[in-house]
PDB file of C-alpha atoms and ligand atoms in Angstrom:
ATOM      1  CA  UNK A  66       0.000   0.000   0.000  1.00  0.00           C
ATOM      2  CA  UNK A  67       1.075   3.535  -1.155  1.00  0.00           C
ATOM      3  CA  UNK A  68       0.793   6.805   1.079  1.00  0.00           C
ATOM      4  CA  UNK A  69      -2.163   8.688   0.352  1.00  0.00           C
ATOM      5  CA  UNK A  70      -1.835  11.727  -2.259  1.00  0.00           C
ATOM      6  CA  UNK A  71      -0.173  15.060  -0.157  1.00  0.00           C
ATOM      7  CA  UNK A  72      -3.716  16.799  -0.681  1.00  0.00           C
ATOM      8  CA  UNK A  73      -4.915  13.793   1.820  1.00  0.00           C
ATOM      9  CA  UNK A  74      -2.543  13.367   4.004  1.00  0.00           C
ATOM     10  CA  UNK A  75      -4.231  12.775   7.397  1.00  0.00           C
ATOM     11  CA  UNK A  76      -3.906  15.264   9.610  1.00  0.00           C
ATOM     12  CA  UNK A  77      -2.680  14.432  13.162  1.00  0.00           C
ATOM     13  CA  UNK A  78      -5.413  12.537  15.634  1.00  0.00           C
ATOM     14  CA  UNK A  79      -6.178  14.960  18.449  1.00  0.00           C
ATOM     15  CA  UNK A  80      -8.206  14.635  21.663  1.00  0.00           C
ATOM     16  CA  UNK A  81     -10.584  16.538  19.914  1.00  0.00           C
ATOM     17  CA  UNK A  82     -10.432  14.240  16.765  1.00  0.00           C
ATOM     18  CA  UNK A  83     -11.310  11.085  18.950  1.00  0.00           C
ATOM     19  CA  UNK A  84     -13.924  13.309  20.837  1.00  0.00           C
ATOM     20  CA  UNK A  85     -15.640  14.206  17.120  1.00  0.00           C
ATOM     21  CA  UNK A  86     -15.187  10.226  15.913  1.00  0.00           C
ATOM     22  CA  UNK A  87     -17.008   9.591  19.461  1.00  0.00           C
ATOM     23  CA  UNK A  88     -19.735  11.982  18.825  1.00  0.00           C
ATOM     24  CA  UNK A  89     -20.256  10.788  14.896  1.00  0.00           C
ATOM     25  CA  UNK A  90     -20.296   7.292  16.054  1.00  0.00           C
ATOM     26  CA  UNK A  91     -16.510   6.457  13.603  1.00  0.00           C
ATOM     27  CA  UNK A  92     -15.335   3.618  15.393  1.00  0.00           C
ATOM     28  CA  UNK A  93     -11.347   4.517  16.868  1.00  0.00           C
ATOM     29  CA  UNK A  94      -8.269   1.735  16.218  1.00  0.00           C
ATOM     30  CA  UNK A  95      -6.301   1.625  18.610  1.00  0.00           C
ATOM     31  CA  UNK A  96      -2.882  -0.874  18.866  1.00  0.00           C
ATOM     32  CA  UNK A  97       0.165  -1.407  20.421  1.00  0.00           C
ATOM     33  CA  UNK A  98       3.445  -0.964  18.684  1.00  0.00           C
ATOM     34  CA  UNK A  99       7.375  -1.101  20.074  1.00  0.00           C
ATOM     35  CA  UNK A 100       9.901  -0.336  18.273  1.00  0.00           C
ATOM     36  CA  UNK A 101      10.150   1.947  14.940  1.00  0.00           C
ATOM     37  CA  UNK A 102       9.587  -1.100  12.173  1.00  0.00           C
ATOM     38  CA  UNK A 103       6.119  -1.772  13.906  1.00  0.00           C
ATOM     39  CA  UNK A 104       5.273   2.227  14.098  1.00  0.00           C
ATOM     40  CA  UNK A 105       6.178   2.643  10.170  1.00  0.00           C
ATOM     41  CA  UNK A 106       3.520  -0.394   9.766  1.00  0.00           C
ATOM     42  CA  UNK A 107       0.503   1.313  12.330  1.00  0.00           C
ATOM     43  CA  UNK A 108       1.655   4.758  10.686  1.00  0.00           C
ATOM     44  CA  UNK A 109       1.098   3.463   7.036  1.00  0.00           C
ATOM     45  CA  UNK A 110      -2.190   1.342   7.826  1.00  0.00           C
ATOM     46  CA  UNK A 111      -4.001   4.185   9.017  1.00  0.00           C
ATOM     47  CA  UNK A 112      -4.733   3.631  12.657  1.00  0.00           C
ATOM     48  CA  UNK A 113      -5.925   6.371  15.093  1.00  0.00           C
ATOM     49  CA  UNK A 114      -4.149   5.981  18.249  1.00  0.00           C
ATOM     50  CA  UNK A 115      -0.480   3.823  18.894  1.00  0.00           C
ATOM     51  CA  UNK A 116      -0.363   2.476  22.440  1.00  0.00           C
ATOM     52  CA  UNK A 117       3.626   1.809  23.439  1.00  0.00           C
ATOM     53  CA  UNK A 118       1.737  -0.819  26.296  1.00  0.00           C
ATOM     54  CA  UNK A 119       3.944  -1.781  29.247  1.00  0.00           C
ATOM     55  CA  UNK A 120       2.890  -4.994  27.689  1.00  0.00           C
ATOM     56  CA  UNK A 121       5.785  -4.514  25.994  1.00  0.00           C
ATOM     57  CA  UNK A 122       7.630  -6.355  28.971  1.00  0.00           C
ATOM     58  CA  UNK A 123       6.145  -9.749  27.451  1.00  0.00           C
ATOM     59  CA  UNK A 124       5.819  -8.853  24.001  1.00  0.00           C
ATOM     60  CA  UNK A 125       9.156  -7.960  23.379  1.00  0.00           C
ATOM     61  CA  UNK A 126      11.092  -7.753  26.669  1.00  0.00           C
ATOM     62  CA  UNK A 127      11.146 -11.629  28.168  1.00  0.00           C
ATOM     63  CA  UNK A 128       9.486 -10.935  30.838  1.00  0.00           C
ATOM     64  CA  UNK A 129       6.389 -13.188  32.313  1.00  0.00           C
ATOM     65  CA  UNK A 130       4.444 -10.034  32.843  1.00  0.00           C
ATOM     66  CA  UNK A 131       4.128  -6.154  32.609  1.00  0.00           C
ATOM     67  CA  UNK A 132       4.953  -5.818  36.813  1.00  0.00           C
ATOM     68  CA  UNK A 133       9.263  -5.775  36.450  1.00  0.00           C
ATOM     69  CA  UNK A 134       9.447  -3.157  32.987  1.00  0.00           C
ATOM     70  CA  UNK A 135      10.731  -0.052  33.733  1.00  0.00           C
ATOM     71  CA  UNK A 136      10.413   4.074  33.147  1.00  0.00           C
ATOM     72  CA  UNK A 137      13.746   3.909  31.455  1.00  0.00           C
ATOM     73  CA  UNK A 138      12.804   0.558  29.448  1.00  0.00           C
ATOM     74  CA  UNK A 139       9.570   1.929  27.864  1.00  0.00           C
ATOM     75  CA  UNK A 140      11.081   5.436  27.065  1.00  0.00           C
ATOM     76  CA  UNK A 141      13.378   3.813  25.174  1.00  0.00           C
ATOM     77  CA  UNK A 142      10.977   1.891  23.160  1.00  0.00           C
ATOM     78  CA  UNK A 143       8.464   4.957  23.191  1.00  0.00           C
ATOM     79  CA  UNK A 144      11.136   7.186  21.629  1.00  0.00           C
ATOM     80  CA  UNK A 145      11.692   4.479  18.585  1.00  0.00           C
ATOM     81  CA  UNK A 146       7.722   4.856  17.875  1.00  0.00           C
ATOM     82  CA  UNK A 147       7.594   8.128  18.084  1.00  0.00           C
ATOM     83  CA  UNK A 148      10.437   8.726  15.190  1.00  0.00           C
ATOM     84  CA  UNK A 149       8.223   5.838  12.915  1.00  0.00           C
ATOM     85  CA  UNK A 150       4.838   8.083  13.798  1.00  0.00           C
ATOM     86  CA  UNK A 151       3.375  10.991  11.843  1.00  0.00           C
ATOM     87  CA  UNK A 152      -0.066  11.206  11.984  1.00  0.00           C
ATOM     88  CA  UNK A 153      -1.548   8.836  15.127  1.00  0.00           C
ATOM     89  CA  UNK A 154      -1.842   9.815  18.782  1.00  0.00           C
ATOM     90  CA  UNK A 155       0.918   8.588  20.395  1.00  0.00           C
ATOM     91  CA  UNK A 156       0.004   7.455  24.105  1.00  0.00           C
ATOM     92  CA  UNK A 157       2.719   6.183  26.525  1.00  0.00           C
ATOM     93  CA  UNK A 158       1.954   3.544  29.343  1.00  0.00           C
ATOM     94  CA  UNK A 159       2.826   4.312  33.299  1.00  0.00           C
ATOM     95  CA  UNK A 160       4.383   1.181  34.355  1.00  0.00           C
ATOM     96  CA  UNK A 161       3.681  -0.311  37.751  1.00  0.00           C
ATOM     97  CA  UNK A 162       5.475   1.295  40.263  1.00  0.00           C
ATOM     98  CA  UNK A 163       6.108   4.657  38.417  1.00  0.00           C
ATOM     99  CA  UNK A 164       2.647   6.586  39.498  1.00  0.00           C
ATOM    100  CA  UNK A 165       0.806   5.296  42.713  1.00  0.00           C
ATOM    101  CA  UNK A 166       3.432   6.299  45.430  1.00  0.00           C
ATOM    102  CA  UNK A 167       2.312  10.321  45.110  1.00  0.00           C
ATOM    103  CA  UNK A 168       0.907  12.897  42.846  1.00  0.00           C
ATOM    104  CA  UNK A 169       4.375  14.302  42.504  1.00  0.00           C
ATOM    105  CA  UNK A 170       6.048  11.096  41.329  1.00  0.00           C
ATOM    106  CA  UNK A 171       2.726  10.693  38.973  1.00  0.00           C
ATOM    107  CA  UNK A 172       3.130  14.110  37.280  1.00  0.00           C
ATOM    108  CA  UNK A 173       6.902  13.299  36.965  1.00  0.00           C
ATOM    109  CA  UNK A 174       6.534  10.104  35.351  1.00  0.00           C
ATOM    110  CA  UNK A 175       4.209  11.380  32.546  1.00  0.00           C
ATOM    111  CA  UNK A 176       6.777  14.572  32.278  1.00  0.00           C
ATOM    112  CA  UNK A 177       9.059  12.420  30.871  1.00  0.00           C
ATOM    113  CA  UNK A 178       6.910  10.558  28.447  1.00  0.00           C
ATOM    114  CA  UNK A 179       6.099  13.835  27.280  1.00  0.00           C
ATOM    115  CA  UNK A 180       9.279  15.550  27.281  1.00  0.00           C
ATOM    116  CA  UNK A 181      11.642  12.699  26.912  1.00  0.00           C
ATOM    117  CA  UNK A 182       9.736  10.210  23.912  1.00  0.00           C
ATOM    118  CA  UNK A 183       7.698  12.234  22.673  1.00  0.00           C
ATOM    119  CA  UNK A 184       4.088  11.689  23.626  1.00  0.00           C
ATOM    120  CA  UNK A 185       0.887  13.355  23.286  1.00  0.00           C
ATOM    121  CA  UNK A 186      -0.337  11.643  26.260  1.00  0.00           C
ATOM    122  CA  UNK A 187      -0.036   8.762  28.803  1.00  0.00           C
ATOM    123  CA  UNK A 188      -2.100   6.111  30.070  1.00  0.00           C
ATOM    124  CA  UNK A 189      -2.583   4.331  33.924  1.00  0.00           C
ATOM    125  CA  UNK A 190      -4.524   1.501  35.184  1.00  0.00           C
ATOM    126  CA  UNK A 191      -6.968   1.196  37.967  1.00  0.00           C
ATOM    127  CA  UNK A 192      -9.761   3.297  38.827  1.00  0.00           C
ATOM    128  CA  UNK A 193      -9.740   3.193  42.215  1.00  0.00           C
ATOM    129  CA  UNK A 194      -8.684   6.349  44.603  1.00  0.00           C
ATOM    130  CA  UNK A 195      -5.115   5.872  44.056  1.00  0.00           C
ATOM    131  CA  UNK A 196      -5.239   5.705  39.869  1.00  0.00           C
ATOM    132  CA  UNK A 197      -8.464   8.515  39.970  1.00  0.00           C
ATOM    133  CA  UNK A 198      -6.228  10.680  42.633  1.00  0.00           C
ATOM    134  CA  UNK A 199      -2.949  10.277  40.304  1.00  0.00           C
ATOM    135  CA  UNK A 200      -5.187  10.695  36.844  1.00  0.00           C
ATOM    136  CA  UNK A 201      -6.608  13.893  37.927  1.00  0.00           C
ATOM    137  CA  UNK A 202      -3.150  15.281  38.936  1.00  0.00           C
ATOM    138  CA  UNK A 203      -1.758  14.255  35.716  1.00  0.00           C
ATOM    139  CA  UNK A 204      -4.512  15.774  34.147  1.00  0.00           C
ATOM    140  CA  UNK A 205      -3.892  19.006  35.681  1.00  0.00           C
ATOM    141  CA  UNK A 206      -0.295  19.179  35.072  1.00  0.00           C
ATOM    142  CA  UNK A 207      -1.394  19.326  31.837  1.00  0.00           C
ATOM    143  CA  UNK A 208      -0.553  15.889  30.263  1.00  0.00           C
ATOM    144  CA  UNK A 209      -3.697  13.991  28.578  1.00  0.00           C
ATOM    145  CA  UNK A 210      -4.435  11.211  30.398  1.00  0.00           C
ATOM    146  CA  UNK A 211      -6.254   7.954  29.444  1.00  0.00           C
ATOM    147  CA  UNK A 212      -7.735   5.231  31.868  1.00  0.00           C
ATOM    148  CA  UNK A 213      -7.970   1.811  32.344  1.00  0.00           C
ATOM    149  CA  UNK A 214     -10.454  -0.614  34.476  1.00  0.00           C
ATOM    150  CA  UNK A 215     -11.363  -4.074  34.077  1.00  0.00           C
ATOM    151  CA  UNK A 216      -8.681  -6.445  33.514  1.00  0.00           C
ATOM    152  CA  UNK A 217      -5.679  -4.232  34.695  1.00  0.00           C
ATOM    153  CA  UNK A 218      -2.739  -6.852  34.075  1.00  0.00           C
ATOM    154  CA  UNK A 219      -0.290  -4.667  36.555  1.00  0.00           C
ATOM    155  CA  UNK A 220      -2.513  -5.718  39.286  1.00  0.00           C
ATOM    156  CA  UNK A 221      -3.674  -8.777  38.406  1.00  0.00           C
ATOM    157  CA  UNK A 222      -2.468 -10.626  41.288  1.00  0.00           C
ATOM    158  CA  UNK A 223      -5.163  -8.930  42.881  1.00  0.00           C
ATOM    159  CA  UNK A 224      -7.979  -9.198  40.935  1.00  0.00           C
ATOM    160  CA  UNK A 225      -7.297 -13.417  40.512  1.00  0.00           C
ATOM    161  CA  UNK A 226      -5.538 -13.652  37.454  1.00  0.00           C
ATOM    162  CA  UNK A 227      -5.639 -12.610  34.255  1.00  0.00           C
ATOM    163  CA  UNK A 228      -9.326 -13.181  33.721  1.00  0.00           C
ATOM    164  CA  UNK A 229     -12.555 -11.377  32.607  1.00  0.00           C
ATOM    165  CA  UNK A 230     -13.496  -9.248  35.312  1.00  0.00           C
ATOM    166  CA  UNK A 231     -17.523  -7.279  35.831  1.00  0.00           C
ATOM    167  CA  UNK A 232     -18.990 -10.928  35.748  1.00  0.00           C
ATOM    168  CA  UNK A 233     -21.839 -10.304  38.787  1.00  0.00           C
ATOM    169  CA  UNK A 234     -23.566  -7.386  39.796  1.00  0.00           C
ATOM    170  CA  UNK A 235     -21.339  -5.944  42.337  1.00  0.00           C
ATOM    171  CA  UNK A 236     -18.213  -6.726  39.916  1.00  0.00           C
ATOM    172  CA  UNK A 237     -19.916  -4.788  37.202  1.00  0.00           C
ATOM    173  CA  UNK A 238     -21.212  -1.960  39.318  1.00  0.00           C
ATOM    174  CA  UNK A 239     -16.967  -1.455  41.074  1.00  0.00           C
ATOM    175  CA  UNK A 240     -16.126  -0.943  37.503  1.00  0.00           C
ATOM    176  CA  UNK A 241     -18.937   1.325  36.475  1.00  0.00           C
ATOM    177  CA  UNK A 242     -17.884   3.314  39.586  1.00  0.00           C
ATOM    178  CA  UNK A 243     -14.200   3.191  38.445  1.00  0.00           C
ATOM    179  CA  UNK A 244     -15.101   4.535  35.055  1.00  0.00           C
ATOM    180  CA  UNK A 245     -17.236   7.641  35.651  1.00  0.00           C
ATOM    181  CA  UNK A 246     -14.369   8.226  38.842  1.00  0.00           C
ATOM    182  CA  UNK A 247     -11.693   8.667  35.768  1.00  0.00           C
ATOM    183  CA  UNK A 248     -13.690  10.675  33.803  1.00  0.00           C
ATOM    184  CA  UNK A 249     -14.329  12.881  36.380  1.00  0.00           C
ATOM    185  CA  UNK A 250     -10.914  13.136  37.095  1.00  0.00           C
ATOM    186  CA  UNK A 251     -10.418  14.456  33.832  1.00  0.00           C
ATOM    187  CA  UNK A 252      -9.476  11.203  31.859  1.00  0.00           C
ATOM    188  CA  UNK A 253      -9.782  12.556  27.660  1.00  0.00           C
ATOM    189  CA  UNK A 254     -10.554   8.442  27.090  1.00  0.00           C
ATOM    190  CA  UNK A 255     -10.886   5.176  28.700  1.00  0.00           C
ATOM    191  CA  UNK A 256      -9.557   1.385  28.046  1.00  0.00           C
ATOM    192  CA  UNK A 257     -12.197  -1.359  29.358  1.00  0.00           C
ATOM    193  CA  UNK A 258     -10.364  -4.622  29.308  1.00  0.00           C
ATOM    194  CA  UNK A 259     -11.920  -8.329  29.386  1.00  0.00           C
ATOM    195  CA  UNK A 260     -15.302  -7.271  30.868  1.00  0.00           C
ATOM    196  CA  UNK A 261     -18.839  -8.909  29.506  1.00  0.00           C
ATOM    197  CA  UNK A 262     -20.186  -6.976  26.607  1.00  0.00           C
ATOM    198  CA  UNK A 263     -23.544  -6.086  28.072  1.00  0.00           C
ATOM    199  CA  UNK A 264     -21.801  -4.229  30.688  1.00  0.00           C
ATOM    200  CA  UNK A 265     -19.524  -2.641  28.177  1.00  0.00           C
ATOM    201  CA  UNK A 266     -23.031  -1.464  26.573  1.00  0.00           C
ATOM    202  CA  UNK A 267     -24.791  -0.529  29.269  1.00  0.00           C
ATOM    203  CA  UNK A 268     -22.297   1.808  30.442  1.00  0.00           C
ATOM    204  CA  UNK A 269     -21.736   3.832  27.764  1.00  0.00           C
ATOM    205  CA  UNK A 270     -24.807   5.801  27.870  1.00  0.00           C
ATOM    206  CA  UNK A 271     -23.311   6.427  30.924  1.00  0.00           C
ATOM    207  CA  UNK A 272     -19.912   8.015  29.708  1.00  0.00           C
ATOM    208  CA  UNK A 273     -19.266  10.917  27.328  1.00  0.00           C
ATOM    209  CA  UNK A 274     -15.730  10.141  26.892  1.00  0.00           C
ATOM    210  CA  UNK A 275     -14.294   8.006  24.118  1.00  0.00           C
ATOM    211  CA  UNK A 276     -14.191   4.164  25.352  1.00  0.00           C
ATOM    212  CA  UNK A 277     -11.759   1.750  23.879  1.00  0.00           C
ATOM    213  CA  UNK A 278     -12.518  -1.549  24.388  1.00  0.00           C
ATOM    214  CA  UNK A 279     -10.419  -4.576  24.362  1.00  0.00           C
ATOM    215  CA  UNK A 280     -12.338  -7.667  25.068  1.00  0.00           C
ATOM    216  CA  UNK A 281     -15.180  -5.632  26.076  1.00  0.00           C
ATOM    217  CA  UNK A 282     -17.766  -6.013  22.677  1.00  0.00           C
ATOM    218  CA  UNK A 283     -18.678  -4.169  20.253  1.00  0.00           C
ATOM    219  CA  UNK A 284     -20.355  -1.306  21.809  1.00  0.00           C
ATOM    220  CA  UNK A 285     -17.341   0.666  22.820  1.00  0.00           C
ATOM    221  CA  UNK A 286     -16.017   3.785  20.768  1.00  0.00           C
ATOM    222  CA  UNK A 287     -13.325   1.488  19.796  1.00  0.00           C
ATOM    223  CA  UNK A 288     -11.004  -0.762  19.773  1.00  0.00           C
ATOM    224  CA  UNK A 289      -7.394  -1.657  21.241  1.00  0.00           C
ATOM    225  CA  UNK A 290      -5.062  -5.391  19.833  1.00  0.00           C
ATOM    226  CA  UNK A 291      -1.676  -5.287  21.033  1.00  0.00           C
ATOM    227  CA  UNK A 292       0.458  -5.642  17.590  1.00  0.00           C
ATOM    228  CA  UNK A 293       1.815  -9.409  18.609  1.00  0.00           C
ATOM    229  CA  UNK A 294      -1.401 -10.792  19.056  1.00  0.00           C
ATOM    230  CA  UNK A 295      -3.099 -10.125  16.009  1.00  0.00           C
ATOM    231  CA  UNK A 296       0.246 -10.381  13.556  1.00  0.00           C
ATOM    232  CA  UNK A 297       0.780 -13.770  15.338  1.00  0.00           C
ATOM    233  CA  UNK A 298       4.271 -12.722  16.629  1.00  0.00           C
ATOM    234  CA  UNK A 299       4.161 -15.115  19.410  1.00  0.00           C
ATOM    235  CA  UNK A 300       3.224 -18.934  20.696  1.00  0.00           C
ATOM    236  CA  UNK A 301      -0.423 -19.876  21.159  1.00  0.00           C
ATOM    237  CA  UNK A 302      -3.659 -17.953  20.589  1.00  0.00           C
ATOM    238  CA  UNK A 303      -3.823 -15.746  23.399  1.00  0.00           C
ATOM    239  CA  UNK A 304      -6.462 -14.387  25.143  1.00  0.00           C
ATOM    240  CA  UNK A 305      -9.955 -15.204  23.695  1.00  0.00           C
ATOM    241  CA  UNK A 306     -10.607 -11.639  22.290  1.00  0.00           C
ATOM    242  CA  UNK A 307      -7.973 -11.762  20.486  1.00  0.00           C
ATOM    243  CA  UNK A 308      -8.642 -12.409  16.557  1.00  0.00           C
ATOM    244  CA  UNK A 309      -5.462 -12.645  14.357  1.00  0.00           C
ATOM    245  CA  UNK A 310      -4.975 -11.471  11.364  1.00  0.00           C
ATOM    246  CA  UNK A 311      -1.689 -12.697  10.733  1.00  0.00           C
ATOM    247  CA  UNK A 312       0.846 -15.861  11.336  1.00  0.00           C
ATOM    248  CA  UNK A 313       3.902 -13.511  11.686  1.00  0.00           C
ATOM    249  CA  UNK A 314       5.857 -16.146  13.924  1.00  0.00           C
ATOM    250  CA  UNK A 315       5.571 -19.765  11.786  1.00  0.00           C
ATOM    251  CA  UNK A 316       6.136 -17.087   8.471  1.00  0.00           C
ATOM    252  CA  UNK A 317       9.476 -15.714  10.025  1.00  0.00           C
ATOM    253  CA  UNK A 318      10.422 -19.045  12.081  1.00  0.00           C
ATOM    254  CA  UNK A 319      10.286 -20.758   8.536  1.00  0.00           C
ATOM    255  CA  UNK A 320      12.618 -17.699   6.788  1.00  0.00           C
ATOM    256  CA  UNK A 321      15.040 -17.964   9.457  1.00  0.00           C
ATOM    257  CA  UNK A 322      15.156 -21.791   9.060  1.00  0.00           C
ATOM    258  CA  UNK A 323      15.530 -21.691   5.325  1.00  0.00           C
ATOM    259  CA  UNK A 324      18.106 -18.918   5.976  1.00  0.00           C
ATOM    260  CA  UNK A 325      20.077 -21.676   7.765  1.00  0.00           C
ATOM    261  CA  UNK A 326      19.606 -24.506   5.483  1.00  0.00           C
ATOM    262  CA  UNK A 327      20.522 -22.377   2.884  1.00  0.00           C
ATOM    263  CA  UNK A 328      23.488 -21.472   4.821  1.00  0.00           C
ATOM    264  CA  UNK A 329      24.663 -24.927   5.763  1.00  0.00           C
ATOM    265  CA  UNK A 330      24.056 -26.384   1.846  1.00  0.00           C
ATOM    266  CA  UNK A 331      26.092 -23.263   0.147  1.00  0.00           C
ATOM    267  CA  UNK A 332      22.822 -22.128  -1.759  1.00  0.00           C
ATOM    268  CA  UNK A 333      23.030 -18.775  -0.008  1.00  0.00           C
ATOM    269  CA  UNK A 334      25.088 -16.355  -0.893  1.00  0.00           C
ATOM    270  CA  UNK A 335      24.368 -17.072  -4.908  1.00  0.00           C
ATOM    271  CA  UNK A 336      26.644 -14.819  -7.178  1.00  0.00           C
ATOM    272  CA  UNK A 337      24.094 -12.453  -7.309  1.00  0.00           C
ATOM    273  CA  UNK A 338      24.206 -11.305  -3.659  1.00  0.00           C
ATOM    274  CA  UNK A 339      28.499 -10.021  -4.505  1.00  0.00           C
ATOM    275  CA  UNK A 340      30.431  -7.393  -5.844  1.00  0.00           C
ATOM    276  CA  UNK A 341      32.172  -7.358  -8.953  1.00  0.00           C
ATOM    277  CA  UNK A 342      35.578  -6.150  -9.327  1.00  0.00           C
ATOM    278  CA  UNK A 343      37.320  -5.101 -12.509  1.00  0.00           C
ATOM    279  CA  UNK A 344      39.567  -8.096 -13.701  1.00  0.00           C
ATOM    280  CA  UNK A 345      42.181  -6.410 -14.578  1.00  0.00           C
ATOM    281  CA  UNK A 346      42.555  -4.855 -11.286  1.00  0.00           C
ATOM    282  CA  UNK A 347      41.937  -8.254  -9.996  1.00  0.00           C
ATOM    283  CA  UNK A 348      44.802  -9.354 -11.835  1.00  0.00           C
ATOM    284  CA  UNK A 349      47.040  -6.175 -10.094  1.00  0.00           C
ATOM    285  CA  UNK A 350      45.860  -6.909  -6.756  1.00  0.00           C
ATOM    286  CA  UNK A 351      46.313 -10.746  -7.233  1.00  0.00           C
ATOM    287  CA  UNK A 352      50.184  -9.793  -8.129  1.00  0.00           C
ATOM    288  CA  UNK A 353      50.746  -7.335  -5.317  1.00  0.00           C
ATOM    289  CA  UNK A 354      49.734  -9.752  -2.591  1.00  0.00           C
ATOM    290  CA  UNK A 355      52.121 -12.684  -3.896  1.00  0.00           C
ATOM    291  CA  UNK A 356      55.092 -10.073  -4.521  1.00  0.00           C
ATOM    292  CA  UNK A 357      54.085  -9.407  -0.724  1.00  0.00           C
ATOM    293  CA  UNK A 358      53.992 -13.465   0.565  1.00  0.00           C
ATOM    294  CA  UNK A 359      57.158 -13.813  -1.615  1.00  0.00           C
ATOM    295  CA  UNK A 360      58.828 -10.799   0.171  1.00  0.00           C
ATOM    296  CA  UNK A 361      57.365 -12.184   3.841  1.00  0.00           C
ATOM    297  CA  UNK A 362      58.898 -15.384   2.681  1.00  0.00           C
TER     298      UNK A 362
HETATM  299  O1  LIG B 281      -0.191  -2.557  27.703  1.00  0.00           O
HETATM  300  C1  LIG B 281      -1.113  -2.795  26.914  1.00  0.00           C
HETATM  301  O2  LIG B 281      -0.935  -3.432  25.869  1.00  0.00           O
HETATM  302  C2  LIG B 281      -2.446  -2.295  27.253  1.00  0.00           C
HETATM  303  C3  LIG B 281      -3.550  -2.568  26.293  1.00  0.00           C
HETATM  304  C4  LIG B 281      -4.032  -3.948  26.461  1.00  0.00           C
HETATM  305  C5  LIG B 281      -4.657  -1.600  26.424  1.00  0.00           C
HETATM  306  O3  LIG B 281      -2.619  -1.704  28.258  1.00  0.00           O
END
């Protein structure tokens, strides 16, 4: 796929661009991405809004789970999406540990996603009164900030795995109280993660911020995947709302192994993957280096 002509170019996603698409019902795509090669890809497929999830700490870090990834480790990776993105809000993720001790640490945590990679605005999970106190102090410091209730993997110790959360009345009604805490704490949007999709519904008439559902239904404003999961860059299927799109890791597990067999049988490198030289300075250099052996001789 091309770029669009220069007379449409999209123009940057705003908050009040995802506000509008909320408003005229245009559903929002949202996804993770990681490093630059994976924001060129989001960048030139059109999407809305680029997530760099601390989810990157299992996607592309080694780690079992999002708790151990650190400020340092997702600025780095923020800062390679940001110089792959031109036109989608760029949103940076507050790991665990980098927001709930105090306001102060809060606003200087999302400082430096701003300041430091590049972002237009950072996310945090939990809506309970430590995320709602630290959203609304982010908020007005000035950085745009974006919740997160339902499934919130950073605590998921807590909540009894990584599992679908909202499942019985009081469940449901925690979370609806979570929500409308953020926005009124000033959250510009909101992530509902693995809750049934009749709640989802039922509380949107509820919200007037943009909701961005992943494994919430269809009734949300719009939509988050994290990159992996729907290219297939990893083992197994993943959670159940995930729907791929894409057998990235067989496809590049079966280029690397040709790669090697190639390799090991001589077929690679073929004469076409060398440089020429001139024979008759062949010939010159040929002589030099045995006048040189004879000489070392
Ligand atoms: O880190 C992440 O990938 C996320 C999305 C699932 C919303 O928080």
């Amino acid at each position: 796929m091309s770029s669009p002509p220069k007379d449409q170019q999209r123009k940057r996603v705003t908050l009040t661009k995802l506000a509008e698409m909320r408003a005229l019902g245009e559903p929002i795509v949202m996804i993770t991405a990681y490093d630059h090669p994976s924001a060129l890809v989001v960048e030139e497929a059109g999407v809305d809004v680029v997530l760099v999830g601390d989810s990157a700490a299992n996607n592309v870090l080694g780690y079992t789970d999002t708790v151990p990834v650190t400020v340092e480790e997702l600025l780095m990776l923020t800062r390679a999406v940001r110089r792959g993105l031109k036109t989608p809000m760029l949103v940076g993720d507050l790991p665990f540990g980098s927001y709930e001790a105090s306001d102060s640490q809060a606003i200087e945590t999302a400082h430096r996603f701003v300041k430091e990679a590049g972002c237009d605005a950072v996310k945090l999970e939990g809506g309970g009164p430590t995320s709602v106190a630290r959203a609304k102090a982010i908020a007005q410091a000035g950085i745009p900030v974006m919740g997160h209730v339902g499934l919130t993997p950073q605590t998921s110790t807590a909540l009894g795995g990584y599992k679908a959360q909202g499942r019985d009345a009081a469940a449901a009604t925690r979370i609806a109280g979570e929500a409308l805490d953020l926005q009124a704490a000033g959250c510009f949007a909101i992530v509902f993660e693995a809750i049934p999709s009749a709640v989802a519904e039922t509380l949107m008439a509820h919200l007037r911020i943009p909701v961005i559902g992943i494994g919430a239904g269809p009734a949300t404003d719009g939509q988050v995947l994290v990159f992996h999961d729907l290219l297939g860059i990893r083992e197994g299927l993943g959670a159940r709302f995930v729907k791929r799109y894409a057998d990235l890791q067989d496809e590049m597990t079966a280029g690397v192994a040709q790669y090697a067999a190639d390799v090991r049988s001589r077929a690679y490198p073929g004469p076409e993957h060398g440089y020429s030289i001139d024979e008759e300075e062949l010939r010159a250099f040929r002589a030099e280096l045995a006048g040189r052996t004879l000489r070392a001789a």
